[in-house]
CSV table of C-alpha atoms in Angstrom, one decimal:
chain,number,residue,atom,x,y,z
A,23,MET,CA,92.7,110.3,119.9
A,24,ASP,CA,90.0,112.7,121.0
A,25,VAL,CA,87.5,114.5,118.7
A,26,ARG,CA,89.4,117.7,118.8
A,27,ASP,CA,92.6,116.0,117.5
A,28,LEU,CA,90.6,114.1,114.9
A,29,ARG,CA,89.1,117.4,113.6
A,30,LEU,CA,92.6,119.0,113.5
A,31,ARG,CA,93.9,116.1,111.5
A,32,GLU,CA,90.9,116.3,109.1
A,33,LEU,CA,91.5,120.0,108.7
A,34,THR,CA,95.2,119.5,108.1
A,35,TYR,CA,94.7,116.8,105.5
A,36,GLY,CA,91.9,118.8,103.8
A,37,LEU,CA,94.2,121.8,103.5
A,38,PHE,CA,97.0,119.6,102.2
A,39,ILE,CA,94.8,118.2,99.4
A,40,GLY,CA,93.3,121.6,98.6
A,41,LEU,CA,96.6,123.4,98.5
A,42,GLY,CA,98.6,120.6,96.9
A,43,ARG,CA,101.2,121.0,99.7
A,44,ALA,CA,101.5,120.9,103.4
A,45,PRO,CA,99.7,123.7,105.2
A,46,THR,CA,101.7,125.7,107.7
A,47,ALA,CA,100.8,125.9,111.3
A,48,ASP,CA,99.6,129.5,110.7
A,49,GLU,CA,97.4,128.4,107.8
A,50,VAL,CA,95.8,125.7,109.9
A,51,ALA,CA,95.4,128.1,112.8
A,52,SER,CA,93.6,130.6,110.6
A,53,ALA,CA,91.3,128.0,109.1
A,54,ALA,CA,90.5,126.6,112.6
A,55,ALA,CA,90.1,130.1,114.2
A,56,SER,CA,92.8,128.9,116.6
A,57,THR,CA,96.4,129.8,117.4
A,58,ARG,CA,99.7,128.6,116.0
A,59,ALA,CA,100.7,127.3,119.4
A,60,ASP,CA,97.4,125.3,119.8
A,61,VAL,CA,97.9,123.8,116.3
A,62,ARG,CA,101.4,122.8,117.1
A,63,CYS,CA,100.3,121.2,120.4
A,64,GLY,CA,97.6,119.2,118.5
A,65,TRP,CA,100.0,118.2,115.8
A,66,ARG,CA,102.4,117.0,118.4
A,67,ARG,CA,99.7,114.7,119.9
A,68,LEU,CA,98.9,113.5,116.3
A,69,HIS,CA,102.6,112.9,115.7
A,70,ASP,CA,102.9,110.8,118.9
A,71,ALA,CA,99.8,108.8,117.8
A,72,HIS,CA,101.5,108.2,114.3
A,73,ALA,CA,98.6,110.1,112.6
A,74,LEU,CA,101.1,112.4,110.9
A,75,VAL,CA,104.8,113.2,111.2
A,76,LEU,CA,106.3,116.5,112.2
A,77,ASN,CA,109.7,117.9,111.1
A,78,ALA,CA,112.7,117.6,113.4
A,79,ALA,CA,111.8,120.9,115.1
A,80,ALA,CA,108.2,119.7,115.6
A,81,THR,CA,107.0,123.0,114.1
A,82,GLU,CA,105.7,122.0,110.7
A,83,ILE,CA,104.4,118.9,108.8
A,84,ARG,CA,107.0,116.5,107.4
A,85,MET,CA,104.6,113.7,106.4
A,86,ALA,CA,100.8,113.6,106.2
A,87,ASN,CA,101.1,110.0,105.1
A,88,PRO,CA,101.0,108.9,102.4
A,89,PHE,CA,101.9,112.5,101.2
A,90,SER,CA,105.2,114.0,101.8
A,91,ALA,CA,105.6,117.7,102.7
A,92,VAL,CA,109.1,117.8,101.2
A,93,PRO,CA,110.5,116.8,97.8
A,94,THR,CA,111.3,113.1,97.5
A,95,VAL,CA,112.3,110.7,94.7
A,96,TYR,CA,108.7,109.5,94.6
A,97,ARG,CA,106.6,111.8,92.4
A,98,VAL,CA,103.0,110.9,91.8
A,99,TYR,CA,100.7,112.5,89.3
A,100,ALA,CA,97.2,111.9,90.6
A,101,GLY,CA,94.0,114.0,90.7
A,102,GLU,CA,95.4,116.4,88.1
A,103,ARG,CA,98.3,117.4,90.3
A,104,TRP,CA,101.9,116.3,91.2
A,105,TRP,CA,102.5,115.1,94.7
A,106,TYR,CA,105.5,113.8,96.6
A,107,ALA,CA,105.2,110.5,98.4
A,108,ASN,CA,107.4,109.3,101.3
A,109,CYS,CA,108.3,106.0,99.7
A,110,ALA,CA,107.2,103.5,97.1
A,111,TRP,CA,104.4,102.2,99.3
A,112,ASP,CA,103.2,105.7,99.9
A,113,ALA,CA,103.4,106.5,96.2
A,114,PHE,CA,100.8,103.9,95.5
A,115,GLY,CA,99.1,105.1,98.6
A,116,VAL,CA,98.6,108.6,97.1
A,117,CYS,CA,96.4,107.0,94.3
A,118,ALA,CA,94.7,104.9,96.9
A,119,ALA,CA,93.9,107.8,99.3
A,120,LEU,CA,92.7,110.0,96.5
A,121,HIS,CA,90.8,107.1,94.8
A,122,VAL,CA,92.1,108.0,91.4
A,123,ASP,CA,94.4,106.5,88.8
A,124,GLY,CA,97.9,108.0,88.6
A,125,ARG,CA,101.4,107.8,87.4
A,126,ILE,CA,104.4,107.2,89.7
A,127,GLU,CA,107.9,108.4,88.6
A,128,THR,CA,111.0,107.6,90.5
A,129,SER,CA,114.4,105.9,89.8
A,130,CYS,CA,116.0,102.6,90.6
A,131,PRO,CA,118.0,103.2,93.8
A,132,ASP,CA,120.7,100.9,92.5
A,133,CYS,CA,121.3,102.0,88.9
A,134,GLY,CA,119.6,105.4,88.9
A,135,GLU,CA,117.6,104.6,85.8
A,136,PRO,CA,114.2,106.2,85.6
A,137,LEU,CA,111.2,104.1,86.6
A,138,ALA,CA,107.6,105.1,85.7
A,139,VAL,CA,104.5,103.2,86.6
A,140,ASP,CA,100.9,104.0,85.6
A,141,VAL,CA,98.3,103.0,88.1
A,142,CYS,CA,94.9,102.1,86.7
A,143,ASP,CA,92.1,100.7,88.8
A,144,GLN,CA,94.7,100.0,91.5
A,145,ARG,CA,96.9,98.0,89.1
A,146,PRO,CA,100.4,98.9,88.1
A,147,SER,CA,101.2,99.0,84.4
A,148,ASP,CA,104.6,97.3,84.9
A,149,HIS,CA,104.3,94.0,86.8
A,150,SER,CA,108.1,93.3,86.6
A,151,LEU,CA,109.1,95.8,89.3
A,152,LEU,CA,109.9,94.7,92.8
A,153,PHE,CA,109.4,96.4,96.2
A,154,HIS,CA,112.0,96.0,98.8
A,155,CYS,CA,111.4,96.9,102.5
A,156,LEU,CA,114.6,97.1,104.4
A,157,VAL,CA,113.2,97.6,108.0
A,158,PRO,CA,111.1,95.0,109.7
A,159,ALA,CA,107.5,96.0,110.6
A,160,ALA,CA,108.3,96.0,114.3
A,161,HIS,CA,110.7,98.8,113.8
A,162,TRP,CA,109.0,101.0,111.2
A,163,TRP,CA,108.2,103.8,113.6
A,164,ASP,CA,111.6,103.7,115.3
A,165,ASP,CA,112.7,106.2,112.6
A,166,ILE,CA,109.9,106.6,110.2
A,167,VAL,CA,111.8,109.0,107.9
A,168,PHE,CA,114.5,106.4,107.5
A,169,THR,CA,112.0,103.6,107.1
B,9,MET,CA,110.9,101.2,101.0
B,10,ASN,CA,111.9,101.4,97.4
B,11,LEU,CA,111.0,100.1,93.9
B,12,PHE,CA,113.7,98.2,91.9
B,13,ARG,CA,114.1,96.8,88.4
B,14,SER,CA,115.0,93.3,89.6
B,15,GLU,CA,116.4,91.1,92.3
B,16,GLU,CA,119.8,91.7,90.9
B,17,HIS,CA,119.5,95.4,91.5
B,18,ILE,CA,118.2,94.9,95.0
B,19,GLU,CA,121.2,92.7,95.9
B,20,ARG,CA,123.6,95.1,94.5
B,21,TRP,CA,122.0,98.0,96.3
B,22,LEU,CA,122.0,96.1,99.6
B,23,GLY,CA,125.7,95.3,99.4
B,24,ASP,CA,126.7,94.0,102.9
B,25,ARG,CA,123.4,95.0,104.5
B,26,GLN,CA,121.0,92.4,105.8
B,27,PRO,CA,118.1,92.0,103.3
B,28,GLY,CA,114.6,93.0,104.3
B,29,ALA,CA,111.6,91.7,102.4
B,30,THR,CA,110.8,91.8,98.7
B,31,ILE,CA,107.3,91.6,97.2
B,32,PRO,CA,106.0,92.1,93.6
B,33,VAL,CA,104.8,95.6,92.8
B,34,THR,CA,101.3,94.1,92.2
B,35,VAL,CA,101.1,93.1,95.8
B,36,LEU,CA,102.5,96.5,96.9
B,37,SER,CA,99.7,98.2,95.0
B,38,GLU,CA,97.1,96.0,96.8
B,39,LEU,CA,98.8,96.7,100.1
B,40,ALA,CA,98.7,100.4,99.5
B,41,HIS,CA,95.1,100.3,98.7
B,42,GLY,CA,94.3,98.4,101.9
B,43,TRP,CA,96.4,100.6,104.0
B,44,TRP,CA,95.7,104.1,102.7
B,45,SER,CA,92.3,104.1,100.9
B,46,ASP,CA,90.4,105.3,104.0
B,47,ARG,CA,92.8,108.0,104.9
B,48,LEU,CA,91.0,111.1,103.7
B,49,PRO,CA,87.2,110.8,104.6
B,50,PRO,CA,86.2,112.9,107.6
B,51,GLU,CA,85.0,109.8,109.5
B,52,TRP,CA,88.5,108.3,109.5
B,53,GLN,CA,89.6,106.7,112.7
B,54,PRO,CA,93.1,105.5,113.6
B,55,HIS,CA,93.7,101.9,112.6
B,56,THR,CA,94.3,99.5,115.4
B,57,ARG,CA,97.4,97.4,115.4
B,58,ASP,CA,95.2,94.4,114.6
B,59,GLN,CA,93.5,96.1,111.7
B,60,ASN,CA,96.8,96.9,110.2
B,61,GLN,CA,98.1,93.4,110.8
B,62,ALA,CA,95.0,92.0,109.1
B,63,VAL,CA,95.8,94.1,105.9
B,64,LEU,CA,99.2,92.5,105.8
B,65,ASP,CA,97.9,89.0,106.6
B,66,ARG,CA,95.3,89.2,103.8
B,67,LEU,CA,98.0,89.6,101.3
B,68,GLY,CA,100.0,86.7,102.6
B,69,LEU,CA,102.5,88.9,104.4
B,70,THR,CA,102.6,86.7,107.4
B,71,ALA,CA,106.3,86.2,108.0
B,72,GLU,CA,107.9,87.5,111.2
B,73,PHE,CA,109.3,90.4,109.1
B,74,TRP,CA,105.7,91.7,108.7
B,75,ARG,CA,104.7,91.4,112.4
B,76,LEU,CA,103.7,94.8,113.8
B,77,PRO,CA,104.7,95.7,117.3
């Protein structure tokens, strides 16, 4: 990953945090004094390097891990704002990435009952919950959205 | 990658599917910190495969299931 792509990634993440949502290619191009096409080319290289994930059309951000650009069942209140995370792991990752305490709200995939966990100093308030990872690590990036 | 109330809920949700791996939420929180805490600083560099594997290994996630490609 070259310096140009690292800077594009940094700018993209910075805008995501500042806006509280994924920036569009146009917004990043404007901030970088670049073009939409150049941003999308750079995003594609970052996607291929697993540094972010594009949508199916490869035109906009789908994941700036651990943040999700689209609504999910993992909502996280952290840094005085609500975020969407891609999965349970990423939900805790939002607090870790922002270096703040937070609250995770989701529901049990089996029974649908609400689950809420406060995270304080990296520790979950409810120790009884379990995390299940269905896909082996060797295959996480085969289909990262499914994983 | 989901949170569940208990093993019973996981088993019911899985149905006929092959189970993956289950860890306590406390370990998940540590894992998330090790994996994501350096994601936002400007000096961030991509983790190597070995760096990521070391995060898993440190938490005792050493079974074949947790071996990165």
